[in-house]
PDB file of C-alpha atoms in Angstrom:
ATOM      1  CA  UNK A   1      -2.380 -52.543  -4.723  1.00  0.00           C
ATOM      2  CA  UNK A   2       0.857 -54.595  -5.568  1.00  0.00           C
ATOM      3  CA  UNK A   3       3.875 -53.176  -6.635  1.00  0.00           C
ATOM      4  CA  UNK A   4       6.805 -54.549  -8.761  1.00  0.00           C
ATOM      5  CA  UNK A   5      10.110 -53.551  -9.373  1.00  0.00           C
ATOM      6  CA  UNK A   6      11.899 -53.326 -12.648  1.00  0.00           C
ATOM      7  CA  UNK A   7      14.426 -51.300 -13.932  1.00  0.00           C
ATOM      8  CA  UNK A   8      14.443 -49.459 -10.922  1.00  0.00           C
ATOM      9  CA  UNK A   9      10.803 -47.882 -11.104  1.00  0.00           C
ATOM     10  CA  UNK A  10       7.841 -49.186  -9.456  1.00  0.00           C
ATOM     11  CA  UNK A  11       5.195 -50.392 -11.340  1.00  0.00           C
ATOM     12  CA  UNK A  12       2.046 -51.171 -10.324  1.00  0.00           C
ATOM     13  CA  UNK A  13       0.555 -54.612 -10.664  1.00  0.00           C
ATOM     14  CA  UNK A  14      -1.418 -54.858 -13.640  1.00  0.00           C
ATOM     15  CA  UNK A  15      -0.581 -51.417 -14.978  1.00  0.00           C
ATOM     16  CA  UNK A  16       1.446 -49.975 -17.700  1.00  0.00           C
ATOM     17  CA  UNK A  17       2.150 -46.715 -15.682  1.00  0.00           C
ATOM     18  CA  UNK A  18       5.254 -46.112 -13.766  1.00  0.00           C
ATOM     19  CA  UNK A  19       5.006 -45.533  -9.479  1.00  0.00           C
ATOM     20  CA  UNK A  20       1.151 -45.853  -9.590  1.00  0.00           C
ATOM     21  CA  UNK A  21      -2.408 -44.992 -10.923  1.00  0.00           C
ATOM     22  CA  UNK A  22      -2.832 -41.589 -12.185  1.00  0.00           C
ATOM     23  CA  UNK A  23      -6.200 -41.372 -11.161  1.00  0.00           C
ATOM     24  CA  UNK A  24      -4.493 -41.203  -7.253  1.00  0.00           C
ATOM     25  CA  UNK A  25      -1.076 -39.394  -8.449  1.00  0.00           C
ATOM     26  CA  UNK A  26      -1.606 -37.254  -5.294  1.00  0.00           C
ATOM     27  CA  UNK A  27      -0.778 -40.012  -2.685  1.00  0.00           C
ATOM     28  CA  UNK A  28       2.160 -41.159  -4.170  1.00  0.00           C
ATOM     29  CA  UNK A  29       3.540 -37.985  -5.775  1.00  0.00           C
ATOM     30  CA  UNK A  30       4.823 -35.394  -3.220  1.00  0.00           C
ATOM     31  CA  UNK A  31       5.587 -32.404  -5.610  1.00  0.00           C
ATOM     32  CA  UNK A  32       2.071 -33.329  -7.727  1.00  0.00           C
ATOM     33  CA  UNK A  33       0.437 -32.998  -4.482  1.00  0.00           C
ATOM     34  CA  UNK A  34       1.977 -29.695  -3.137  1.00  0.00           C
ATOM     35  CA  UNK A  35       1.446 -27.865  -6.871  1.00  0.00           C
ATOM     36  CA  UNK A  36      -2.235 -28.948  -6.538  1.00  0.00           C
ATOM     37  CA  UNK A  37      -2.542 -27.683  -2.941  1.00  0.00           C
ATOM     38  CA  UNK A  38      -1.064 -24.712  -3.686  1.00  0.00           C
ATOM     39  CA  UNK A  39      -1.764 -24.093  -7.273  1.00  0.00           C
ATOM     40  CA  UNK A  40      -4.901 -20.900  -6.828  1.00  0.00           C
ATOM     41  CA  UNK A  41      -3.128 -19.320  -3.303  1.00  0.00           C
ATOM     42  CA  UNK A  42      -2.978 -15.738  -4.055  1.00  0.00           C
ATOM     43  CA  UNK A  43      -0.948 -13.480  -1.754  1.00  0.00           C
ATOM     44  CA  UNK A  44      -4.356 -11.383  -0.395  1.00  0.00           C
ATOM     45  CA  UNK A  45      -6.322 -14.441   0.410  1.00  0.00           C
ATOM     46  CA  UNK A  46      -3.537 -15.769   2.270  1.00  0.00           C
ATOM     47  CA  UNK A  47      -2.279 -12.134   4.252  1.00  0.00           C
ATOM     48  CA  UNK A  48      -6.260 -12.254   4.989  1.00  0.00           C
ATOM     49  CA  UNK A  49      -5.999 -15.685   6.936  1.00  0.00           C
ATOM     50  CA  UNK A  50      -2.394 -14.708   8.332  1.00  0.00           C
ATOM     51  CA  UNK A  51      -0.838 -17.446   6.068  1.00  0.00           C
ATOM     52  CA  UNK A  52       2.496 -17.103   4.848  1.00  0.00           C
ATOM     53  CA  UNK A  53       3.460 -14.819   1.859  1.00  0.00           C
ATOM     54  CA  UNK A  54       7.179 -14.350   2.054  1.00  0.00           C
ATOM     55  CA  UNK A  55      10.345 -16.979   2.458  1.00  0.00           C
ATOM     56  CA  UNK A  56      11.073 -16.937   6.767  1.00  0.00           C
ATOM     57  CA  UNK A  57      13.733 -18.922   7.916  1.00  0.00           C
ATOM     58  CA  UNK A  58      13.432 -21.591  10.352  1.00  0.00           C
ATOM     59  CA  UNK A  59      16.368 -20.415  12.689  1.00  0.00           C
ATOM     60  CA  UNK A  60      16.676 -17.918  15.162  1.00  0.00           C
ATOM     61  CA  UNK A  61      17.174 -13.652  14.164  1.00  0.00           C
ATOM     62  CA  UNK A  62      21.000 -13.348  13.727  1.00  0.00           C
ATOM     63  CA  UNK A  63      22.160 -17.246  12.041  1.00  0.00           C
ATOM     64  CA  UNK A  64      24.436 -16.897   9.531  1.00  0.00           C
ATOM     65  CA  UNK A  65      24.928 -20.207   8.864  1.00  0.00           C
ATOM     66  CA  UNK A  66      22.911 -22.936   5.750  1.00  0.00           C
ATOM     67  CA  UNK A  67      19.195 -21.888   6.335  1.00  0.00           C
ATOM     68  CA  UNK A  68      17.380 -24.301   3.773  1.00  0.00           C
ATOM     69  CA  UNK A  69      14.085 -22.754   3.457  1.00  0.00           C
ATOM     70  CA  UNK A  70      15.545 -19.749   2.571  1.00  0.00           C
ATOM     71  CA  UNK A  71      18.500 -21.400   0.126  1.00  0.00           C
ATOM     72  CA  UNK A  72      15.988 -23.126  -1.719  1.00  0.00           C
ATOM     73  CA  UNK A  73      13.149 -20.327  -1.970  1.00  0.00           C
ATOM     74  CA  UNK A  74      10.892 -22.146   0.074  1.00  0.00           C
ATOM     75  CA  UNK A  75       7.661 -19.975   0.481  1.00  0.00           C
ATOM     76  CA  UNK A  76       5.159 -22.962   1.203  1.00  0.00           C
ATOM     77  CA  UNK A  77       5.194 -24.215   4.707  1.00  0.00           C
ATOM     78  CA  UNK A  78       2.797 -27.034   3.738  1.00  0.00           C
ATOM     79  CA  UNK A  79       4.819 -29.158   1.787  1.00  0.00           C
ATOM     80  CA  UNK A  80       6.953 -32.197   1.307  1.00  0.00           C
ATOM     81  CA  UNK A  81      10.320 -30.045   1.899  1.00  0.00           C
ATOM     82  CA  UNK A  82       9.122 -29.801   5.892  1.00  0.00           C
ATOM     83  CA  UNK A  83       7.639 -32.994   6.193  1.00  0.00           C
ATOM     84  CA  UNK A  84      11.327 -34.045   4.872  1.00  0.00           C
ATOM     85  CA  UNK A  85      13.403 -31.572   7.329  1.00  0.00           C
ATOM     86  CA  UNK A  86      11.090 -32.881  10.097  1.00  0.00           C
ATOM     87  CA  UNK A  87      12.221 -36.272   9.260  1.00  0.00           C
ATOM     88  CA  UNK A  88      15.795 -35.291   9.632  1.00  0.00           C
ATOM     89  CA  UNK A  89      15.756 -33.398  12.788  1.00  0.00           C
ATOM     90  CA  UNK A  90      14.053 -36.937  14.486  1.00  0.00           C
ATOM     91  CA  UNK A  91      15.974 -39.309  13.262  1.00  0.00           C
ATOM     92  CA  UNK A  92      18.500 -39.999  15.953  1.00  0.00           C
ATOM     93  CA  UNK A  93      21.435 -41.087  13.082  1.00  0.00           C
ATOM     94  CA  UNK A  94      22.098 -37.807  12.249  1.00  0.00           C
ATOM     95  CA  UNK A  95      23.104 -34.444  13.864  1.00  0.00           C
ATOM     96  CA  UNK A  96      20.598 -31.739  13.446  1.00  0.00           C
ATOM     97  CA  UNK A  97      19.673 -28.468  15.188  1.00  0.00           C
ATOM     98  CA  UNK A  98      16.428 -28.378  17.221  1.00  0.00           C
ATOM     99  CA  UNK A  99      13.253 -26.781  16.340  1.00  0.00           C
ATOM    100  CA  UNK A 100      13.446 -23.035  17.415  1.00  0.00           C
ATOM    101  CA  UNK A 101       9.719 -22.765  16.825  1.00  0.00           C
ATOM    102  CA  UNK A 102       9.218 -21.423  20.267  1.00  0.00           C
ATOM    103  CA  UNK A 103      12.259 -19.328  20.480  1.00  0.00           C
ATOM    104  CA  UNK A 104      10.786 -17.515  17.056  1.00  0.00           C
ATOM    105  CA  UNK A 105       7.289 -16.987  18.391  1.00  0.00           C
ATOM    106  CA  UNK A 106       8.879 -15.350  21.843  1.00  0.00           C
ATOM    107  CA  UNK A 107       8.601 -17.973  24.288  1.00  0.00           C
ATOM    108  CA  UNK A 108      11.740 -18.388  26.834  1.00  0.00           C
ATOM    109  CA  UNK A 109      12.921 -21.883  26.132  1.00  0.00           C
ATOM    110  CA  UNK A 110      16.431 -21.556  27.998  1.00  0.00           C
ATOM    111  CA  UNK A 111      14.908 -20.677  31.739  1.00  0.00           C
ATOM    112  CA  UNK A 112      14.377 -22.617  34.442  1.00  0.00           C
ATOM    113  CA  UNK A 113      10.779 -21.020  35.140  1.00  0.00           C
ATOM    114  CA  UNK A 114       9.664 -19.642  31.846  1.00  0.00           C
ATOM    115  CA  UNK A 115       6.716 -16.937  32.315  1.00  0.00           C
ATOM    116  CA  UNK A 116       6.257 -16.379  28.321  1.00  0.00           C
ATOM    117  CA  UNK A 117       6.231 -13.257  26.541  1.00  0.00           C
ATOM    118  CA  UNK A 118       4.293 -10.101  27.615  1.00  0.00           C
ATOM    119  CA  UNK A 119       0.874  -9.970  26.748  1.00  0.00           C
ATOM    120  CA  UNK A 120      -0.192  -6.506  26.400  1.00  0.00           C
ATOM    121  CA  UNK A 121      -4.149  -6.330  26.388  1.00  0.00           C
ATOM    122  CA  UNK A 122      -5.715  -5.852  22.934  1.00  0.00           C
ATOM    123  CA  UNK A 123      -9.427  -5.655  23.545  1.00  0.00           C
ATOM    124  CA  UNK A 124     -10.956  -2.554  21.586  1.00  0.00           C
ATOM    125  CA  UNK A 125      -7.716  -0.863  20.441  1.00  0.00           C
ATOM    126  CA  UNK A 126      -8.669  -1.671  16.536  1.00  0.00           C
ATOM    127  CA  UNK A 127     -11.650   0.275  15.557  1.00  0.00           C
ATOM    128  CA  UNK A 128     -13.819  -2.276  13.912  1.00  0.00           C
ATOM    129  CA  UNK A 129     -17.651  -2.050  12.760  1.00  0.00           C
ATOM    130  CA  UNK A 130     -18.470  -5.785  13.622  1.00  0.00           C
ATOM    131  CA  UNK A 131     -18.156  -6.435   9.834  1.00  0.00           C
ATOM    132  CA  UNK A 132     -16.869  -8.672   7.807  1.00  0.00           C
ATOM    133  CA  UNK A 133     -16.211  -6.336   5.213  1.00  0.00           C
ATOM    134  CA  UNK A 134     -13.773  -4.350   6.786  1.00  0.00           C
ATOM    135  CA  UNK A 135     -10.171  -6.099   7.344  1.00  0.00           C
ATOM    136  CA  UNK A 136      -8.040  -5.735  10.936  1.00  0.00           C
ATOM    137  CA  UNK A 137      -5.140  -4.220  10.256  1.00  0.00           C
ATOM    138  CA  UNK A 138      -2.345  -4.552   9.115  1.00  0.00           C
ATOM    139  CA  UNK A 139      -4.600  -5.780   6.777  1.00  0.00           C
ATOM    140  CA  UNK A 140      -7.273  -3.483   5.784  1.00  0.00           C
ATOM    141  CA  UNK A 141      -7.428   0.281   5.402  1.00  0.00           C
ATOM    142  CA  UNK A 142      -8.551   2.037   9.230  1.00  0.00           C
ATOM    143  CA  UNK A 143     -11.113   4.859   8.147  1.00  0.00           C
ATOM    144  CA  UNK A 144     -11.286   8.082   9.972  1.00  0.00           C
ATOM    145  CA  UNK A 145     -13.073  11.130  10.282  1.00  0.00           C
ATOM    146  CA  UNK A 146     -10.555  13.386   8.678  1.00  0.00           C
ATOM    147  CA  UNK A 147     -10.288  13.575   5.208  1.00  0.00           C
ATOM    148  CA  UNK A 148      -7.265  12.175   3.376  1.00  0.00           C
ATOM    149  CA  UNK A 149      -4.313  14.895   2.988  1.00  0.00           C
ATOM    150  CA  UNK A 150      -3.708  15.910  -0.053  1.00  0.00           C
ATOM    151  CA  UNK A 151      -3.421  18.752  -2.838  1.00  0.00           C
ATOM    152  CA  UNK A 152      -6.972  19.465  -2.030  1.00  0.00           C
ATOM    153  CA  UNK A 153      -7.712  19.148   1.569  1.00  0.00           C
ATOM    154  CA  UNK A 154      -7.517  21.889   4.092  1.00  0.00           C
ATOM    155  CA  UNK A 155      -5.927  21.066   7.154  1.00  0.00           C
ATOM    156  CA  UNK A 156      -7.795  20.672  10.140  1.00  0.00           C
ATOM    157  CA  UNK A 157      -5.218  23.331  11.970  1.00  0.00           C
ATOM    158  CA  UNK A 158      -6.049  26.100   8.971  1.00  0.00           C
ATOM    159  CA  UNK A 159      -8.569  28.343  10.805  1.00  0.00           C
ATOM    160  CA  UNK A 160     -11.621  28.770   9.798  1.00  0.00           C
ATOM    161  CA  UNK A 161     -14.521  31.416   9.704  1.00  0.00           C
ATOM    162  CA  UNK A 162     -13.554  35.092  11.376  1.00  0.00           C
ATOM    163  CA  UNK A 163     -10.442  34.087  12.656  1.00  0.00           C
ATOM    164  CA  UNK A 164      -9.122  33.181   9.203  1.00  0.00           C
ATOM    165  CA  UNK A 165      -9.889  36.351   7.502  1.00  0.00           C
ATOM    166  CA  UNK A 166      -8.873  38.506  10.122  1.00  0.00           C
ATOM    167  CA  UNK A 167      -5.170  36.644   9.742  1.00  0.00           C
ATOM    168  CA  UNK A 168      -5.559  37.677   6.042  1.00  0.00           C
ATOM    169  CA  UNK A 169      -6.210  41.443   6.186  1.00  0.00           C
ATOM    170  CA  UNK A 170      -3.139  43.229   5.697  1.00  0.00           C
ATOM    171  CA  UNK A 171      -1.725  45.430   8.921  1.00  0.00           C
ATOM    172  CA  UNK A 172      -1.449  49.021   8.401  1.00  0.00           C
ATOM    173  CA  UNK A 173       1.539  50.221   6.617  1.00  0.00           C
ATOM    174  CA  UNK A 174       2.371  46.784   4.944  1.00  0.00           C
ATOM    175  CA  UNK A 175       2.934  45.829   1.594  1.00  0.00           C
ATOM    176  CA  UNK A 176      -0.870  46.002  -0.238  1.00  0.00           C
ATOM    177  CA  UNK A 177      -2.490  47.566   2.887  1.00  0.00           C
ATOM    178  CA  UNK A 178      -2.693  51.126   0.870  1.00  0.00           C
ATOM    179  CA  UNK A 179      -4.226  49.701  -2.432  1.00  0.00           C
ATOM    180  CA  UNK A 180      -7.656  51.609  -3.450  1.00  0.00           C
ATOM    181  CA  UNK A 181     -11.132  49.783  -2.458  1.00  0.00           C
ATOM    182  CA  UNK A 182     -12.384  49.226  -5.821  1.00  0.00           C
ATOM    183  CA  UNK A 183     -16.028  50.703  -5.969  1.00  0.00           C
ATOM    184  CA  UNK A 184     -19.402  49.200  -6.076  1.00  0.00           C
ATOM    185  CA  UNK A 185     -21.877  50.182  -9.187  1.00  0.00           C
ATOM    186  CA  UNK A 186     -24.808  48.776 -10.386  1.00  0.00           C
ATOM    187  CA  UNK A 187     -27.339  46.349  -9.177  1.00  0.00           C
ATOM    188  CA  UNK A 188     -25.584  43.236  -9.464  1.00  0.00           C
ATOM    189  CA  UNK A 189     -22.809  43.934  -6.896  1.00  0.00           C
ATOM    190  CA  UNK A 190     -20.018  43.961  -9.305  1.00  0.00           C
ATOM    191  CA  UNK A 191     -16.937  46.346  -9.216  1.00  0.00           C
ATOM    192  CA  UNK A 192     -15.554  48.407 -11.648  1.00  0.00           C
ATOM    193  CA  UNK A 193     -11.716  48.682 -12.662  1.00  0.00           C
ATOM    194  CA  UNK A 194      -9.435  50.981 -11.083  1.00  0.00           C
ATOM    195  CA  UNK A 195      -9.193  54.433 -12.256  1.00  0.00           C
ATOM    196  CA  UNK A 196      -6.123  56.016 -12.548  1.00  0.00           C
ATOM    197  CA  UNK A 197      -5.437  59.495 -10.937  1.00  0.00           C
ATOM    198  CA  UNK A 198      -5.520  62.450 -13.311  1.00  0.00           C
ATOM    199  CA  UNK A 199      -1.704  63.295 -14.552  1.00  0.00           C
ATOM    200  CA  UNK A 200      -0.567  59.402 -13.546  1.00  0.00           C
ATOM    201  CA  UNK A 201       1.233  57.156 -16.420  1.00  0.00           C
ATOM    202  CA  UNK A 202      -1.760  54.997 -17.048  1.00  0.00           C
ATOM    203  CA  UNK A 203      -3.929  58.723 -17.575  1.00  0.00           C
ATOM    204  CA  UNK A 204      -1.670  59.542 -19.943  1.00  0.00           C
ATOM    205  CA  UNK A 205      -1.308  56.719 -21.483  1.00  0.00           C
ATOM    206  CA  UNK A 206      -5.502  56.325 -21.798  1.00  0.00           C
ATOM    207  CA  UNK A 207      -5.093  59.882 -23.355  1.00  0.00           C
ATOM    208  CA  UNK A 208      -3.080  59.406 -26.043  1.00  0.00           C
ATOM    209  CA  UNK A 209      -4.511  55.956 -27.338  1.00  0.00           C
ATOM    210  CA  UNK A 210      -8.030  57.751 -27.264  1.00  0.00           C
ATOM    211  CA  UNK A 211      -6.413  60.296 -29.555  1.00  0.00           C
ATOM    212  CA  UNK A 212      -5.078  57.978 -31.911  1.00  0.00           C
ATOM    213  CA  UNK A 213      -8.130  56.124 -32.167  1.00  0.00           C
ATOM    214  CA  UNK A 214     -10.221  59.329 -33.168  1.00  0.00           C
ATOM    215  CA  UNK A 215      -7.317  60.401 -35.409  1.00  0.00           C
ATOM    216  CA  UNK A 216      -7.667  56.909 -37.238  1.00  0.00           C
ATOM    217  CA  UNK A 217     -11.496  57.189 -37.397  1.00  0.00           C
ATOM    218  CA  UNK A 218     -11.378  60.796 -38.768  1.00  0.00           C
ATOM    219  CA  UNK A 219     -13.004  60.513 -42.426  1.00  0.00           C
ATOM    220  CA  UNK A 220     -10.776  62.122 -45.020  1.00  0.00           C
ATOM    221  CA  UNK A 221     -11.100  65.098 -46.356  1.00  0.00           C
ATOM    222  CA  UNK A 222     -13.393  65.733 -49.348  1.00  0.00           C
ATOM    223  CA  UNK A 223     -14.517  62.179 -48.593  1.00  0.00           C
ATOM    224  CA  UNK A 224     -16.430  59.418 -46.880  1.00  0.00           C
ATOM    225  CA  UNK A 225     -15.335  57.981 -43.316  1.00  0.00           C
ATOM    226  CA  UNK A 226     -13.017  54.520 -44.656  1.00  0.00           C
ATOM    227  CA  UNK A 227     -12.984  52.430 -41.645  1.00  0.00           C
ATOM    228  CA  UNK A 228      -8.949  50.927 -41.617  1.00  0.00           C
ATOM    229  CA  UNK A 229      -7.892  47.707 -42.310  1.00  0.00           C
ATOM    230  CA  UNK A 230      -7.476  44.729 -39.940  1.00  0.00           C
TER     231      UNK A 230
END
């Protein structure tokens, strides 16, 4: 496809459109191109395939000095912005840093005999069914035999069974160790209130409020029982 200049914009050879066919805008327009690519990337599909989901910098832990991924809120790592900063850090007419790539990902770049980073074995130390429903963390959610604490779950150091109710019965001579047994009656297994010992507050008080009662229900004399109002 030819091209023509005029008034500074390319046109394309027998087309009214400016820089080329719209049909093909993505191999002529960068930032078209990148919004397309990355136009339906959601932040769990990409921490599922380990992509990125935050703005990293480019330089070493500690630079202070013009980062421009992170200046310009660059969160894509697919797009024309890096094939551009590539561009610069070849191009032998200007002064650029090196890529610190390596140094990032923890692999000695400055020694003479570089061994690499420790490698600490990682085979079977994430519990996974074979799966594909459940995620790796940090992922997923690691299941476990305990129930979840909370307002409702028992600890698993509570003890259980004998041991647990002989830690609640009350030693001799503390507080609630001399309350009465409350006594069985009937057929059902149900317990009857407390009575109160003859002469106590709570007899005397029974005593008088049966009194009253009959006193109220009395009928009146020369005439029929009235039952009182409510």
């Amino acid at each position: 496809m030819a091209f023509s200049t005029s008034g500074g914009f390319s046109v394309a050879a027998g087309s009214t459109c400016l820089a080329g066919d719209p049909e093909d805008q993505a191999s002529w327009h960068a930032s078209f191109r990148d919004a397309s690519n990355n136009m339906y990337r959601t932040s769990y599909t990409d921490m599922s395939h380990g992509r990125e989901v935050c703005v990293r910098s480019d330089y070493p832990s500690g630079y202070g000095g013009h980062v421009p991924s992170v200046r310009h809120d660059v969160l894509f790592r697919n797009t024309g912005f890096d094939m551009e900063t590539a561009g610069r850090r070849t191009d032998q007419k200007r002064d650029a840093f090196p890529g610190f790539r390596d140094q990032i990902l923890g692999i000695p770049t400055t020694t003479s005999c570089p061994r690499g980073a420790k490698k600490t074995p990682t085979h079977g130390i994430i519990p996974h069914n074979g799966t594909t429903t459940m995620l790796k963390p940090p992922w997923g959610v690691l299941t476990s035999k305990s129930d979840p604490l909370n307002h409702r779950t028992t600890p698993r150091t509570t003890p259980r069974g004998p041991a647990a109710s002989s830690m609640l019965t009350p030693r001799p001579g503390a507080l609630g160790a001399s309350l009465p047994t409350p006594r069985t009656v009937g057929f059902g297994g149900s317990t009857a209130m407390y009575t109160p010992r003859p002469g106590s507050g709570a007899s005397r008080s029974n005593e008088a409020a049966m009194n009253l009662a009959g006193a109220m229900l009395a009928p009146a004399p020369g005439g029929d029982a009235t039952p009182m109002p409510r």
